[in-house]
Amino acid sequence: MYRTHNCGELTRKDIGREVILSGWIQKIRNFGSLFFLDIRDYFGITQLILYKELVKKAFFLGRECLIQVKGKVIERSSKNLNIPTGEIEISVCHINLLNPSLSPPFTIDNKTDGNEEIRMIYRYLDIRRNPIKNNLIIRHNLTLETRNFLSKNGFLEVETPILINYTPEGARSFIVPSRTHVDKFYALAQSPQLFKQLLMIGGIDKYFQIVKCFRDEDSRSDRQIEFTQIDCEMSFVEVHDVLAFFEHFIKHIFRKIKNIELDSFPCISYSDAIKMYGTDSPDTRFGMSFVELNDLIKKIDINWLKKEELVVGIKVNEYENIHEKIDFFLKKIENKNFFWIKYLHDKTLISSNQNFLSKKILKIFIEYFKALPGDLLFFSYGEKIKTREELGKIRLKIANFFNLKKYEIFNPLWIIDIPLLEWEEKSKKYKSVHHPFTSPKEEDIHLLENNPKGIRSKSYDLIINGIEIGSGSIRIHNKNIQNLIFKHLGLSKKEIKSRFGFFIKAFEYGIPPHGGIAFGLDRLINLLERHTNIKDFIAFPKSNYGKDLMIDAPSFLEKEKLKELHLPY
Ligand code: ASP
Protein backbone atom coordinates (compact mmCIF):
# COMPACT_ATOMS: atom_id res chain seq x y z
CA MET A 1 0.00 0.00 0.00
CA TYR A 2 1.49 3.36 -1.02
CA ARG A 3 -0.62 5.43 1.33
CA THR A 4 -3.41 5.29 3.87
CA HIS A 5 -4.03 9.04 3.57
CA ASN A 6 -3.05 11.86 1.28
CA CYS A 7 -0.85 14.82 2.26
CA GLY A 8 -3.76 17.23 2.64
CA GLU A 9 -6.23 15.45 4.86
CA LEU A 10 -4.77 14.72 8.31
CA THR A 11 -5.90 17.11 11.03
CA ARG A 12 -5.96 17.21 14.83
CA LYS A 13 -8.80 14.66 14.89
CA ASP A 14 -6.30 12.10 13.53
CA ILE A 15 -3.81 12.56 16.38
CA GLY A 16 -2.59 9.17 17.55
CA ARG A 17 -3.35 7.44 14.23
CA GLU A 18 -0.74 5.25 12.46
CA VAL A 19 -0.53 6.39 8.84
CA ILE A 20 1.36 5.85 5.61
CA LEU A 21 1.90 8.85 3.29
CA SER A 22 3.64 9.29 -0.05
CA GLY A 23 4.79 12.59 -1.47
CA TRP A 24 7.49 14.76 -2.95
CA ILE A 25 9.85 16.56 -0.59
CA GLN A 26 9.10 20.26 -0.69
CA LYS A 27 11.32 21.49 2.11
CA ILE A 28 14.00 20.10 4.43
CA ARG A 29 15.01 21.73 7.70
CA ASN A 30 18.05 20.13 9.23
CA PHE A 31 18.55 20.60 12.98
CA GLY A 32 21.38 18.05 13.32
CA SER A 33 19.78 15.24 15.25
CA LEU A 34 16.32 16.30 14.12
CA PHE A 35 14.90 16.75 10.62
CA PHE A 36 11.71 18.40 9.53
CA LEU A 37 10.51 17.50 6.05
CA ASP A 38 7.47 18.85 4.23
CA ILE A 39 6.03 16.42 1.75
CA ARG A 40 3.59 17.39 -0.95
CA ASP A 41 1.08 15.66 -3.18
CA TYR A 42 -1.92 16.85 -5.22
CA PHE A 43 -3.94 17.33 -2.04
CA GLY A 44 -1.62 19.33 0.17
CA ILE A 45 1.45 19.37 2.38
CA THR A 46 2.19 17.48 5.57
CA GLN A 47 5.09 18.08 7.94
CA LEU A 48 7.21 15.10 8.96
CA ILE A 49 9.54 14.89 11.93
CA LEU A 50 12.47 12.49 11.84
CA TYR A 51 14.73 11.54 14.74
CA LYS A 52 18.03 9.70 15.30
CA GLU A 53 18.86 6.91 12.82
CA LEU A 54 16.14 8.04 10.42
CA VAL A 55 17.99 11.33 10.15
CA LYS A 56 20.96 9.39 8.78
CA LYS A 57 18.67 7.80 6.17
CA ALA A 58 17.18 11.14 5.24
CA PHE A 59 20.52 12.86 5.00
CA PHE A 60 20.87 12.15 1.29
CA LEU A 61 17.39 13.17 0.35
CA GLY A 62 16.84 16.34 -1.58
CA ARG A 63 13.95 18.44 -2.80
CA GLU A 64 11.48 16.61 -5.06
CA CYS A 65 12.64 13.13 -4.02
CA LEU A 66 9.53 10.97 -3.80
CA ILE A 67 9.29 9.23 -0.45
CA GLN A 68 6.92 7.00 1.41
CA VAL A 69 6.76 7.26 5.19
CA LYS A 70 5.09 5.40 7.99
CA GLY A 71 4.48 7.08 11.30
CA LYS A 72 2.15 8.43 13.91
CA VAL A 73 0.11 11.63 13.76
CA ILE A 74 1.15 13.91 16.63
CA GLU A 75 0.29 17.44 17.65
CA ARG A 76 2.68 20.11 16.36
CA SER A 77 4.30 22.42 18.84
CA SER A 78 4.46 25.41 16.48
CA LYS A 79 1.24 25.38 14.50
CA ASN A 80 0.55 26.80 11.04
CA LEU A 81 -3.12 27.67 10.89
CA ASN A 82 -2.90 28.70 7.24
CA ILE A 83 -2.99 25.11 5.99
CA PRO A 84 -5.46 22.33 6.86
CA THR A 85 -2.69 20.02 8.15
CA GLY A 86 -0.97 22.79 10.07
CA GLU A 87 -1.80 21.55 13.57
CA ILE A 88 -0.24 18.11 13.21
CA GLU A 89 2.93 16.42 12.04
CA ILE A 90 3.94 12.83 11.43
CA SER A 91 6.51 11.32 13.77
CA VAL A 92 8.16 9.03 11.23
CA CYS A 93 9.24 5.48 12.14
CA HIS A 94 9.95 4.22 8.64
CA ILE A 95 11.07 5.99 5.47
CA ASN A 96 11.27 4.55 1.98
CA LEU A 97 12.68 6.31 -1.07
CA LEU A 98 10.22 5.59 -3.88
CA ASN A 99 12.19 7.59 -6.45
CA PRO A 100 15.11 9.99 -6.22
CA SER A 101 15.00 13.36 -7.95
CA LEU A 102 17.53 15.65 -9.52
CA SER A 103 17.64 19.05 -7.93
CA PRO A 104 14.78 20.95 -9.66
CA PRO A 105 15.79 23.75 -12.06
CA PHE A 106 13.52 26.24 -10.27
CA THR A 107 11.82 26.53 -6.93
CA ILE A 108 8.67 24.48 -6.77
CA ASP A 109 6.59 26.62 -4.50
CA ASN A 110 3.81 29.18 -4.81
CA LYS A 111 6.41 31.79 -5.67
CA THR A 112 9.08 30.59 -8.01
CA ASP A 113 12.37 31.90 -9.33
CA GLY A 114 11.90 30.11 -12.69
CA ASN A 115 11.33 32.21 -15.79
CA GLU A 116 8.61 31.31 -18.27
CA GLU A 117 10.93 29.46 -20.61
CA ILE A 118 12.43 27.14 -18.02
CA ARG A 119 9.02 26.50 -16.52
CA MET A 120 7.70 25.51 -19.94
CA ILE A 121 10.61 23.16 -20.58
CA TYR A 122 9.88 21.47 -17.25
CA ARG A 123 6.14 22.01 -17.33
CA TYR A 124 5.50 18.81 -15.31
CA LEU A 125 7.44 20.38 -12.45
CA ASP A 126 5.60 23.67 -12.85
CA ILE A 127 2.31 21.77 -12.61
CA ARG A 128 3.40 20.59 -9.14
CA ARG A 129 3.16 24.21 -8.01
CA ASN A 130 -0.16 25.27 -6.50
CA PRO A 131 -0.82 28.25 -8.81
CA ILE A 132 -0.67 26.09 -11.94
CA LYS A 133 -2.39 23.08 -10.39
CA ASN A 134 -5.20 25.29 -9.08
CA ASN A 135 -5.62 26.87 -12.50
CA LEU A 136 -6.13 23.42 -13.99
CA ILE A 137 -8.72 22.70 -11.32
CA ILE A 138 -10.53 25.96 -12.13
CA ARG A 139 -10.47 25.03 -15.80
CA HIS A 140 -11.93 21.64 -14.95
CA ASN A 141 -14.69 23.29 -12.91
CA LEU A 142 -15.50 25.72 -15.68
CA THR A 143 -15.76 23.03 -18.34
CA LEU A 144 -17.84 20.88 -15.99
CA GLU A 145 -20.25 23.75 -15.30
CA THR A 146 -20.43 24.49 -19.02
CA ARG A 147 -21.22 20.89 -19.89
CA ASN A 148 -23.85 20.60 -17.19
CA PHE A 149 -25.51 23.90 -18.01
CA LEU A 150 -25.65 23.34 -21.74
CA SER A 151 -26.79 19.71 -21.38
CA LYS A 152 -29.55 20.74 -18.99
CA ASN A 153 -30.67 23.30 -21.55
CA GLY A 154 -31.01 20.73 -24.30
CA PHE A 155 -27.63 21.06 -26.02
CA LEU A 156 -26.05 17.84 -27.26
CA GLU A 157 -22.27 17.54 -27.21
CA VAL A 158 -21.10 16.20 -30.54
CA GLU A 159 -17.51 15.72 -31.70
CA THR A 160 -16.67 16.98 -35.15
CA PRO A 161 -13.59 16.15 -37.24
CA ILE A 162 -10.24 17.83 -36.69
CA LEU A 163 -8.76 16.66 -39.99
CA ILE A 164 -10.77 18.49 -42.62
CA ASN A 165 -10.26 20.41 -45.83
CA TYR A 166 -8.82 23.86 -46.01
CA THR A 167 -11.57 26.52 -45.87
CA PRO A 168 -10.92 30.23 -45.75
CA GLU A 169 -11.96 31.39 -42.27
CA GLY A 170 -9.84 34.46 -41.87
CA ALA A 171 -6.79 32.81 -40.34
CA ARG A 172 -4.20 30.48 -41.82
CA SER A 173 -4.75 26.74 -41.43
CA PHE A 174 -2.26 24.10 -40.41
CA ILE A 175 -1.85 21.69 -43.28
CA VAL A 176 -1.34 17.93 -42.89
CA PRO A 177 -0.04 15.95 -45.87
CA SER A 178 -1.84 12.72 -46.60
CA ARG A 179 0.26 9.57 -46.86
CA THR A 180 -2.38 7.47 -48.58
CA HIS A 181 -3.62 10.12 -51.02
CA VAL A 182 -0.65 11.32 -52.99
CA ASP A 183 -0.34 15.13 -53.27
CA LYS A 184 -3.42 15.66 -51.14
CA PHE A 185 -3.64 17.49 -47.83
CA TYR A 186 -5.88 17.79 -44.84
CA ALA A 187 -6.17 20.98 -42.87
CA LEU A 188 -6.62 21.11 -39.10
CA ALA A 189 -10.01 22.61 -38.26
CA GLN A 190 -9.90 26.30 -37.38
CA SER A 191 -13.31 25.75 -35.83
CA PRO A 192 -16.18 23.28 -36.30
CA GLN A 193 -18.13 25.97 -38.18
CA LEU A 194 -19.43 24.01 -41.17
CA PHE A 195 -19.94 20.83 -39.20
CA LYS A 196 -22.05 22.50 -36.55
CA GLN A 197 -24.18 24.01 -39.30
CA LEU A 198 -24.49 20.57 -40.89
CA LEU A 199 -25.59 19.21 -37.51
CA MET A 200 -28.44 21.73 -37.58
CA ILE A 201 -29.36 20.51 -41.05
CA GLY A 202 -29.15 17.04 -39.51
CA GLY A 203 -31.89 18.08 -37.09
CA ILE A 204 -29.73 18.22 -33.93
CA ASP A 205 -31.53 21.39 -32.75
CA LYS A 206 -28.89 22.48 -30.20
CA TYR A 207 -25.22 21.49 -30.28
CA PHE A 208 -22.16 22.26 -28.24
CA GLN A 209 -18.60 21.06 -28.09
CA ILE A 210 -15.62 21.95 -25.97
CA VAL A 211 -13.22 21.70 -28.82
CA LYS A 212 -9.61 22.25 -29.79
CA CYS A 213 -9.18 24.64 -32.73
CA PHE A 214 -6.03 25.31 -34.70
CA ARG A 215 -4.93 28.56 -36.33
CA ASP A 216 -1.53 29.14 -37.81
CA GLU A 217 -1.08 32.65 -36.42
CA ASP A 218 1.52 34.30 -34.26
CA SER A 219 0.94 33.37 -30.63
CA ARG A 220 0.56 36.17 -28.09
CA SER A 221 -0.16 36.39 -24.42
CA ASP A 222 -3.88 36.13 -25.26
CA ARG A 223 -3.63 33.78 -28.23
CA GLN A 224 -2.29 30.27 -28.84
CA ILE A 225 -2.03 28.37 -32.12
CA GLU A 226 -4.09 25.58 -30.59
CA PHE A 227 -6.81 26.77 -28.29
CA THR A 228 -10.15 25.67 -26.93
CA GLN A 229 -13.59 26.95 -27.82
CA ILE A 230 -16.95 26.42 -26.20
CA ASP A 231 -18.64 26.05 -29.54
CA CYS A 232 -22.44 26.23 -29.79
CA GLU A 233 -25.18 26.25 -32.40
CA MET A 234 -28.98 26.44 -32.19
CA SER A 235 -31.80 25.99 -34.72
CA PHE A 236 -34.82 28.23 -35.19
CA VAL A 237 -33.25 31.26 -33.55
CA GLU A 238 -32.74 34.92 -34.32
CA VAL A 239 -30.07 37.26 -32.91
CA HIS A 240 -32.04 38.14 -29.77
CA ASP A 241 -32.60 34.43 -28.88
CA VAL A 242 -28.88 33.68 -29.04
CA LEU A 243 -27.93 36.79 -27.07
CA ALA A 244 -30.55 36.13 -24.39
CA PHE A 245 -29.57 32.51 -23.89
CA PHE A 246 -25.83 33.07 -23.80
CA GLU A 247 -26.14 36.06 -21.51
CA HIS A 248 -27.87 33.61 -19.18
CA PHE A 249 -25.00 31.14 -19.67
CA ILE A 250 -22.23 33.67 -18.97
CA LYS A 251 -24.07 34.95 -15.89
CA HIS A 252 -24.38 31.37 -14.66
CA ILE A 253 -20.65 30.76 -15.13
CA PHE A 254 -19.70 33.95 -13.25
CA ARG A 255 -22.08 33.05 -10.44
CA LYS A 256 -20.87 29.46 -10.12
CA ILE A 257 -17.15 30.02 -10.59
CA LYS A 258 -16.66 33.46 -9.02
CA ASN A 259 -19.82 34.07 -7.02
CA ILE A 260 -20.33 37.27 -9.02
CA GLU A 261 -23.73 38.53 -10.14
CA LEU A 262 -23.45 40.32 -13.48
CA ASP A 263 -25.86 43.03 -14.55
CA SER A 264 -27.71 42.81 -17.88
CA PHE A 265 -25.44 43.03 -20.89
CA PRO A 266 -26.02 46.19 -22.93
CA CYS A 267 -26.06 45.91 -26.73
CA ILE A 268 -23.97 48.47 -28.57
CA SER A 269 -23.93 48.69 -32.33
CA TYR A 270 -20.57 48.39 -34.00
CA SER A 271 -20.78 51.91 -35.38
CA ASP A 272 -21.68 53.39 -31.97
CA ALA A 273 -18.79 51.51 -30.36
CA ILE A 274 -16.37 53.00 -32.87
CA LYS A 275 -17.89 56.46 -32.41
CA MET A 276 -17.88 56.30 -28.62
CA TYR A 277 -14.68 54.39 -27.89
CA GLY A 278 -12.70 54.19 -31.13
CA THR A 279 -12.73 50.38 -31.03
CA ASP A 280 -15.10 47.48 -31.62
CA SER A 281 -14.11 45.91 -28.31
CA PRO A 282 -14.55 48.71 -25.78
CA ASP A 283 -13.57 48.47 -22.15
CA THR A 284 -16.41 50.36 -20.45
CA ARG A 285 -15.15 50.14 -16.87
CA PHE A 286 -13.95 53.74 -16.94
CA GLY A 287 -16.37 56.02 -18.81
CA MET A 288 -14.39 58.48 -20.92
CA SER A 289 -16.59 58.00 -23.97
CA PHE A 290 -15.86 60.27 -26.92
CA VAL A 291 -17.58 63.61 -27.33
CA GLU A 292 -17.72 64.76 -30.95
CA LEU A 293 -17.14 68.49 -31.23
CA ASN A 294 -17.59 69.41 -34.88
CA ASP A 295 -20.94 71.16 -34.30
CA LEU A 296 -19.48 73.18 -31.46
CA ILE A 297 -16.35 74.03 -33.45
CA LYS A 298 -18.49 75.42 -36.28
CA LYS A 299 -19.97 77.96 -33.86
CA ILE A 300 -16.82 79.18 -32.13
CA ASP A 301 -13.82 81.19 -33.05
CA ILE A 302 -11.25 78.47 -33.64
CA ASN A 303 -10.55 78.51 -37.34
CA TRP A 304 -7.62 76.12 -37.42
CA LEU A 305 -9.95 73.27 -36.31
CA LYS A 306 -12.85 74.06 -38.61
CA LYS A 307 -11.52 72.18 -41.62
CA GLU A 308 -10.93 68.93 -39.73
CA GLU A 309 -13.19 66.00 -40.61
CA LEU A 310 -13.52 65.09 -36.95
CA VAL A 311 -12.67 66.78 -33.66
CA VAL A 312 -13.30 64.62 -30.65
CA GLY A 313 -12.53 64.85 -26.95
CA ILE A 314 -12.64 62.93 -23.69
CA LYS A 315 -12.73 63.99 -20.09
CA VAL A 316 -10.60 62.46 -17.35
CA ASN A 317 -12.16 63.10 -13.96
CA GLU A 318 -10.10 64.26 -11.02
CA TYR A 319 -6.76 63.75 -12.68
CA GLU A 320 -5.20 66.37 -10.46
CA ASN A 321 -5.12 64.00 -7.51
CA ILE A 322 -2.40 62.17 -9.38
CA HIS A 323 -0.99 65.35 -10.72
CA GLU A 324 2.69 64.69 -10.33
CA LYS A 325 2.57 61.89 -12.90
CA ILE A 326 0.60 63.72 -15.54
CA ASP A 327 3.30 65.73 -17.31
CA PHE A 328 5.40 62.68 -17.79
CA PHE A 329 2.38 60.93 -19.27
CA LEU A 330 1.44 63.80 -21.56
CA LYS A 331 4.98 63.88 -22.93
CA LYS A 332 4.78 60.19 -23.69
CA ILE A 333 1.65 60.44 -25.83
CA GLU A 334 2.45 63.69 -27.59
CA ASN A 335 1.27 63.68 -31.19
CA LYS A 336 0.62 66.51 -33.55
CA ASN A 337 -3.13 65.97 -33.97
CA PHE A 338 -3.76 66.15 -30.31
CA PHE A 339 -4.07 68.72 -27.51
CA TRP A 340 -5.11 68.83 -23.87
CA ILE A 341 -6.54 71.24 -21.34
CA LYS A 342 -5.86 71.05 -17.62
CA TYR A 343 -8.42 72.61 -15.30
CA LEU A 344 -6.49 73.06 -12.08
CA HIS A 345 -8.03 73.01 -8.64
CA ASP A 346 -7.29 76.73 -8.28
CA LYS A 347 -9.42 77.16 -11.44
CA THR A 348 -6.57 78.18 -13.72
CA LEU A 349 -6.63 76.73 -17.21
CA ILE A 350 -3.54 75.44 -18.95
CA SER A 351 -3.37 73.89 -22.38
CA SER A 352 -0.78 72.15 -24.51
CA ASN A 353 -1.38 74.67 -27.25
CA GLN A 354 -1.25 78.10 -25.60
CA ASN A 355 -0.67 79.87 -28.93
CA PHE A 356 -3.73 78.49 -30.64
CA LEU A 357 -6.17 78.16 -27.78
CA SER A 358 -7.35 81.42 -26.31
CA LYS A 359 -8.57 81.62 -22.71
CA LYS A 360 -12.08 82.15 -24.09
CA ILE A 361 -11.93 78.94 -26.13
CA LEU A 362 -10.59 76.99 -23.18
CA LYS A 363 -13.54 78.14 -21.12
CA ILE A 364 -15.98 77.08 -23.85
CA PHE A 365 -14.54 73.58 -23.86
CA ILE A 366 -14.57 73.36 -20.08
CA GLU A 367 -18.24 74.35 -20.01
CA TYR A 368 -19.15 72.05 -22.88
CA PHE A 369 -17.68 69.06 -21.05
CA LYS A 370 -19.09 70.23 -17.71
CA ALA A 371 -15.54 69.80 -16.41
CA LEU A 372 -14.82 70.42 -12.75
CA PRO A 373 -11.60 71.75 -11.25
CA GLY A 374 -9.12 68.89 -11.23
CA ASP A 375 -10.36 67.44 -14.54
CA LEU A 376 -8.35 67.01 -17.67
CA LEU A 377 -9.58 67.13 -21.29
CA PHE A 378 -7.92 65.39 -24.23
CA PHE A 379 -8.67 66.20 -27.85
CA SER A 380 -7.79 64.56 -31.11
CA TYR A 381 -8.58 65.76 -34.62
CA GLY A 382 -8.12 64.81 -38.25
CA GLU A 383 -9.42 62.16 -40.59
CA LYS A 384 -12.38 60.32 -38.98
CA ILE A 385 -11.24 56.72 -38.87
CA LYS A 386 -7.68 57.46 -37.82
CA THR A 387 -8.69 60.05 -35.22
CA ARG A 388 -11.10 57.67 -33.53
CA GLU A 389 -8.58 54.87 -33.60
CA GLU A 390 -5.86 57.05 -32.09
CA LEU A 391 -8.02 58.51 -29.38
CA GLY A 392 -9.23 54.97 -28.62
CA LYS A 393 -5.62 53.96 -27.97
CA ILE A 394 -4.93 57.06 -25.91
CA ARG A 395 -8.07 56.35 -23.86
CA LEU A 396 -6.68 52.91 -22.98
CA LYS A 397 -3.25 54.33 -22.19
CA ILE A 398 -4.86 56.86 -19.86
CA ALA A 399 -6.81 54.08 -18.16
CA ASN A 400 -3.64 52.05 -17.68
CA PHE A 401 -1.61 55.01 -16.57
CA PHE A 402 -4.15 56.25 -14.04
CA ASN A 403 -5.07 52.74 -12.94
CA LEU A 404 -8.68 53.13 -13.96
CA LYS A 405 -9.19 49.52 -15.04
CA LYS A 406 -10.85 48.45 -11.85
CA TYR A 407 -9.85 44.92 -11.08
CA GLU A 408 -13.07 43.91 -9.32
CA ILE A 409 -15.43 45.12 -12.07
CA PHE A 410 -16.62 43.02 -14.99
CA ASN A 411 -18.42 44.95 -17.73
CA PRO A 412 -19.87 42.62 -20.36
CA LEU A 413 -21.56 43.96 -23.48
CA TRP A 414 -22.69 42.74 -26.87
CA ILE A 415 -21.49 44.37 -30.05
CA ILE A 416 -24.13 43.95 -32.77
CA ASP A 417 -24.71 45.14 -36.33
CA ILE A 418 -21.12 44.40 -37.24
CA PRO A 419 -20.29 45.01 -40.92
CA LEU A 420 -20.56 41.93 -43.09
CA LEU A 421 -17.63 42.67 -45.39
CA GLU A 422 -14.40 44.62 -45.31
CA TRP A 423 -12.12 45.58 -48.14
CA GLU A 424 -8.72 43.92 -48.13
CA GLU A 425 -6.21 46.12 -49.87
CA LYS A 426 -3.62 43.37 -50.26
CA SER A 427 -5.83 40.95 -52.18
CA LYS A 428 -8.03 43.73 -53.61
CA LYS A 429 -11.03 41.69 -52.55
CA TYR A 430 -13.83 41.87 -50.03
CA LYS A 431 -13.34 39.67 -47.01
CA SER A 432 -15.90 38.51 -44.42
CA VAL A 433 -15.54 40.32 -41.14
CA HIS A 434 -16.84 37.25 -39.27
CA HIS A 435 -16.95 34.38 -41.77
CA PRO A 436 -18.63 33.71 -45.13
CA PHE A 437 -21.58 31.89 -43.56
CA THR A 438 -22.79 34.90 -41.60
CA SER A 439 -26.17 36.27 -42.61
CA PRO A 440 -26.48 39.86 -43.74
CA LYS A 441 -29.37 41.86 -42.26
CA GLU A 442 -32.25 41.46 -44.68
CA GLU A 443 -32.78 45.20 -44.97
CA ASP A 444 -29.17 45.71 -46.07
CA ILE A 445 -28.89 43.00 -48.74
CA HIS A 446 -29.75 45.52 -51.48
CA LEU A 447 -26.40 47.24 -50.76
CA LEU A 448 -24.47 44.23 -52.04
CA GLU A 449 -23.97 45.67 -55.53
CA ASN A 450 -23.16 49.29 -54.78
CA ASN A 451 -22.07 49.57 -51.16
CA PRO A 452 -20.94 46.17 -49.81
CA LYS A 453 -19.07 47.83 -46.93
CA GLY A 454 -22.34 49.33 -45.71
CA ILE A 455 -24.04 45.96 -45.17
CA ARG A 456 -24.61 45.13 -41.53
CA SER A 457 -24.47 41.48 -40.56
CA LYS A 458 -26.33 39.41 -38.02
CA SER A 459 -23.15 38.76 -36.12
CA TYR A 460 -22.34 39.64 -32.53
CA ASP A 461 -19.34 39.70 -30.23
CA LEU A 462 -19.35 39.34 -26.48
CA ILE A 463 -16.86 41.81 -25.02
CA ILE A 464 -15.93 41.83 -21.35
CA ASN A 465 -13.59 44.54 -20.06
CA GLY A 466 -12.38 45.19 -23.58
CA ILE A 467 -11.61 41.55 -24.37
CA GLU A 468 -13.43 39.58 -27.04
CA ILE A 469 -14.70 36.53 -25.19
CA GLY A 470 -17.06 35.16 -27.81
CA SER A 471 -18.32 35.78 -31.28
CA GLY A 472 -20.98 34.29 -33.49
CA SER A 473 -23.75 34.97 -35.92
CA ILE A 474 -27.04 33.96 -37.42
CA ARG A 475 -26.12 31.96 -40.51
CA ILE A 476 -27.27 32.21 -44.05
CA HIS A 477 -29.92 29.55 -44.68
CA ASN A 478 -30.73 30.40 -48.24
CA LYS A 479 -28.74 28.89 -51.08
CA ASN A 480 -28.96 31.92 -53.34
CA ILE A 481 -27.75 34.34 -50.68
CA GLN A 482 -24.91 32.01 -49.72
CA ASN A 483 -23.82 31.79 -53.35
CA LEU A 484 -24.10 35.55 -53.72
CA ILE A 485 -21.86 36.14 -50.71
CA PHE A 486 -19.31 33.64 -51.99
CA LYS A 487 -19.36 35.49 -55.30
CA HIS A 488 -18.75 38.82 -53.58
CA LEU A 489 -15.83 37.30 -51.74
CA GLY A 490 -14.28 36.69 -55.12
CA LEU A 491 -14.87 32.95 -55.33
CA SER A 492 -15.49 31.60 -58.81
CA LYS A 493 -18.31 29.11 -59.46
CA LYS A 494 -15.65 26.42 -59.76
CA GLU A 495 -14.09 27.33 -56.42
CA ILE A 496 -17.47 27.43 -54.70
CA LYS A 497 -18.19 23.97 -56.05
CA SER A 498 -14.86 22.45 -55.10
CA ARG A 499 -14.64 23.99 -51.62
CA PHE A 500 -18.23 24.22 -50.53
CA GLY A 501 -20.13 21.98 -52.96
CA PHE A 502 -21.03 19.54 -50.16
CA PHE A 503 -22.30 22.41 -48.03
CA ILE A 504 -24.40 24.08 -50.68
CA LYS A 505 -25.85 20.68 -51.55
CA ALA A 506 -27.05 20.34 -47.96
CA PHE A 507 -28.94 23.64 -48.37
CA GLU A 508 -31.26 21.77 -50.78
CA TYR A 509 -32.64 19.53 -48.05
CA GLY A 510 -34.66 21.87 -45.89
CA ILE A 511 -31.97 23.79 -43.99
CA PRO A 512 -33.41 25.33 -40.79
CA PRO A 513 -32.73 28.93 -39.77
CA HIS A 514 -29.89 28.70 -37.28
CA GLY A 515 -27.14 30.57 -35.52
CA GLY A 516 -24.54 30.17 -32.84
CA ILE A 517 -21.51 31.41 -31.06
CA ALA A 518 -18.10 30.26 -29.87
CA PHE A 519 -16.42 31.39 -26.68
CA GLY A 520 -12.67 31.27 -26.18
CA LEU A 521 -12.36 29.03 -23.14
CA ASP A 522 -8.75 29.95 -22.38
CA ARG A 523 -9.57 33.65 -22.57
CA LEU A 524 -12.70 33.29 -20.48
CA ILE A 525 -10.82 31.63 -17.61
CA ASN A 526 -7.97 34.07 -17.90
CA LEU A 527 -10.47 36.92 -17.57
CA LEU A 528 -12.41 35.31 -14.71
CA GLU A 529 -9.23 34.81 -12.78
CA ARG A 530 -7.89 38.25 -13.73
CA HIS A 531 -4.68 36.88 -15.19
CA THR A 532 -2.97 38.38 -18.18
CA ASN A 533 -1.53 35.27 -19.76
CA ILE A 534 -3.66 32.42 -21.08
CA LYS A 535 -0.69 30.03 -20.80
CA ASP A 536 -1.37 29.96 -17.06
CA PHE A 537 -4.53 27.95 -17.70
CA ILE A 538 -3.23 25.54 -20.32
CA ALA A 539 -1.51 22.41 -19.04
CA PHE A 540 1.03 22.27 -21.86
CA PRO A 541 1.01 25.63 -23.67
CA LYS A 542 3.04 26.71 -26.65
CA SER A 543 5.57 29.50 -26.37
CA ASN A 544 4.95 32.87 -28.00
CA TYR A 545 6.74 31.52 -31.07
CA GLY A 546 4.33 28.59 -31.36
CA LYS A 547 6.89 26.14 -29.98
CA ASP A 548 6.34 23.44 -27.43
CA LEU A 549 9.57 23.90 -25.51
CA MET A 550 9.19 20.68 -23.55
CA ILE A 551 8.85 18.26 -26.46
CA ASP A 552 10.73 20.60 -28.79
CA ALA A 553 7.99 20.77 -31.41
CA PRO A 554 7.88 21.52 -34.28
CA SER A 555 10.82 19.41 -35.44
CA PHE A 556 12.47 18.21 -38.63
CA LEU A 557 11.31 15.00 -40.29
CA GLU A 558 13.67 12.31 -41.52
CA LYS A 559 14.00 11.87 -45.26
CA GLU A 560 12.19 8.55 -45.10
CA LYS A 561 9.15 10.15 -43.52
CA LEU A 562 9.11 13.00 -46.03
CA LYS A 563 9.24 10.47 -48.81
CA GLU A 564 6.36 8.53 -47.34
CA LEU A 565 4.31 11.74 -47.27
CA HIS A 566 5.24 12.56 -50.86
CA LEU A 567 6.97 15.74 -49.78
CA PRO A 568 10.25 17.06 -51.27
CA TYR A 569 13.23 15.70 -49.34
N1 ASP B 1 -16.79 29.59 -35.80
C1 ASP B 1 -16.79 30.93 -35.33
C2 ASP B 1 -15.39 31.31 -34.80
O1 ASP B 1 -14.59 30.43 -34.56
C3 ASP B 1 -17.76 31.18 -34.24
C4 ASP B 1 -19.18 31.14 -34.69
O2 ASP B 1 -19.53 31.83 -35.65
O3 ASP B 1 -19.97 30.43 -34.06
O4 ASP B 1 -15.11 32.46 -34.59
Coordinates of N, CA and C and ligand atoms in Angstrom, one line a residue, residues 191 193 196 215 229 434-435 471-472 475 516-518, ligand 1:
S191 N -12.1 25.8 -36.7 CA -13.3 25.7 -35.8 C -14.3 24.7 -36.5
Q193 N -17.1 25.1 -37.6 CA -18.1 26.0 -38.2 C -19.1 25.2 -39.1
K196 N -20.9 22.2 -37.5 CA -22.0 22.5 -36.6 C -23.3 23.0 -37.3
R215 N -5.1 27.4 -35.4 CA -4.9 28.6 -36.3 C -3.5 28.9 -36.4
Q229 N -12.3 26.2 -27.7 CA -13.6 26.9 -27.8 C -14.7 26.2 -27.1
H434 N -16.7 38.4 -40.1 CA -16.8 37.2 -39.3 C -16.4 36.0 -40.1
H435 N -17.3 35.4 -40.8 CA -17.0 34.4 -41.8 C -18.0 34.3 -42.9
S471 N -17.7 35.1 -30.1 CA -18.3 35.8 -31.3 C -19.1 34.7 -32.1
G472 N -20.1 35.2 -32.7 CA -21.0 34.3 -33.5 C -21.9 35.0 -34.4
R475 N -26.7 32.4 -39.2 CA -26.1 32.0 -40.5 C -27.1 32.2 -41.7
G516 N -25.3 30.7 -34.0 CA -24.5 30.2 -32.8 C -23.5 31.1 -32.4
I517 N -22.6 30.6 -31.6 CA -21.5 31.4 -31.1 C -20.4 30.5 -30.6
A518 N -19.2 31.0 -30.5 CA -18.1 30.3 -29.9 C -17.4 31.2 -28.9
Ligands
ASP1 N1 -16.8 29.6 -35.8 C1 -16.8 30.9 -35.3 C2 -15.4 31.3 -34.8 O1 -14.6 30.4 -34.6 C3 -17.8 31.2 -34.2 C4 -19.2 31.1 -34.7 O2 -19.5 31.8 -35.6 O3 -20.0 30.4 -34.1 O4 -15.1 32.5 -34.6

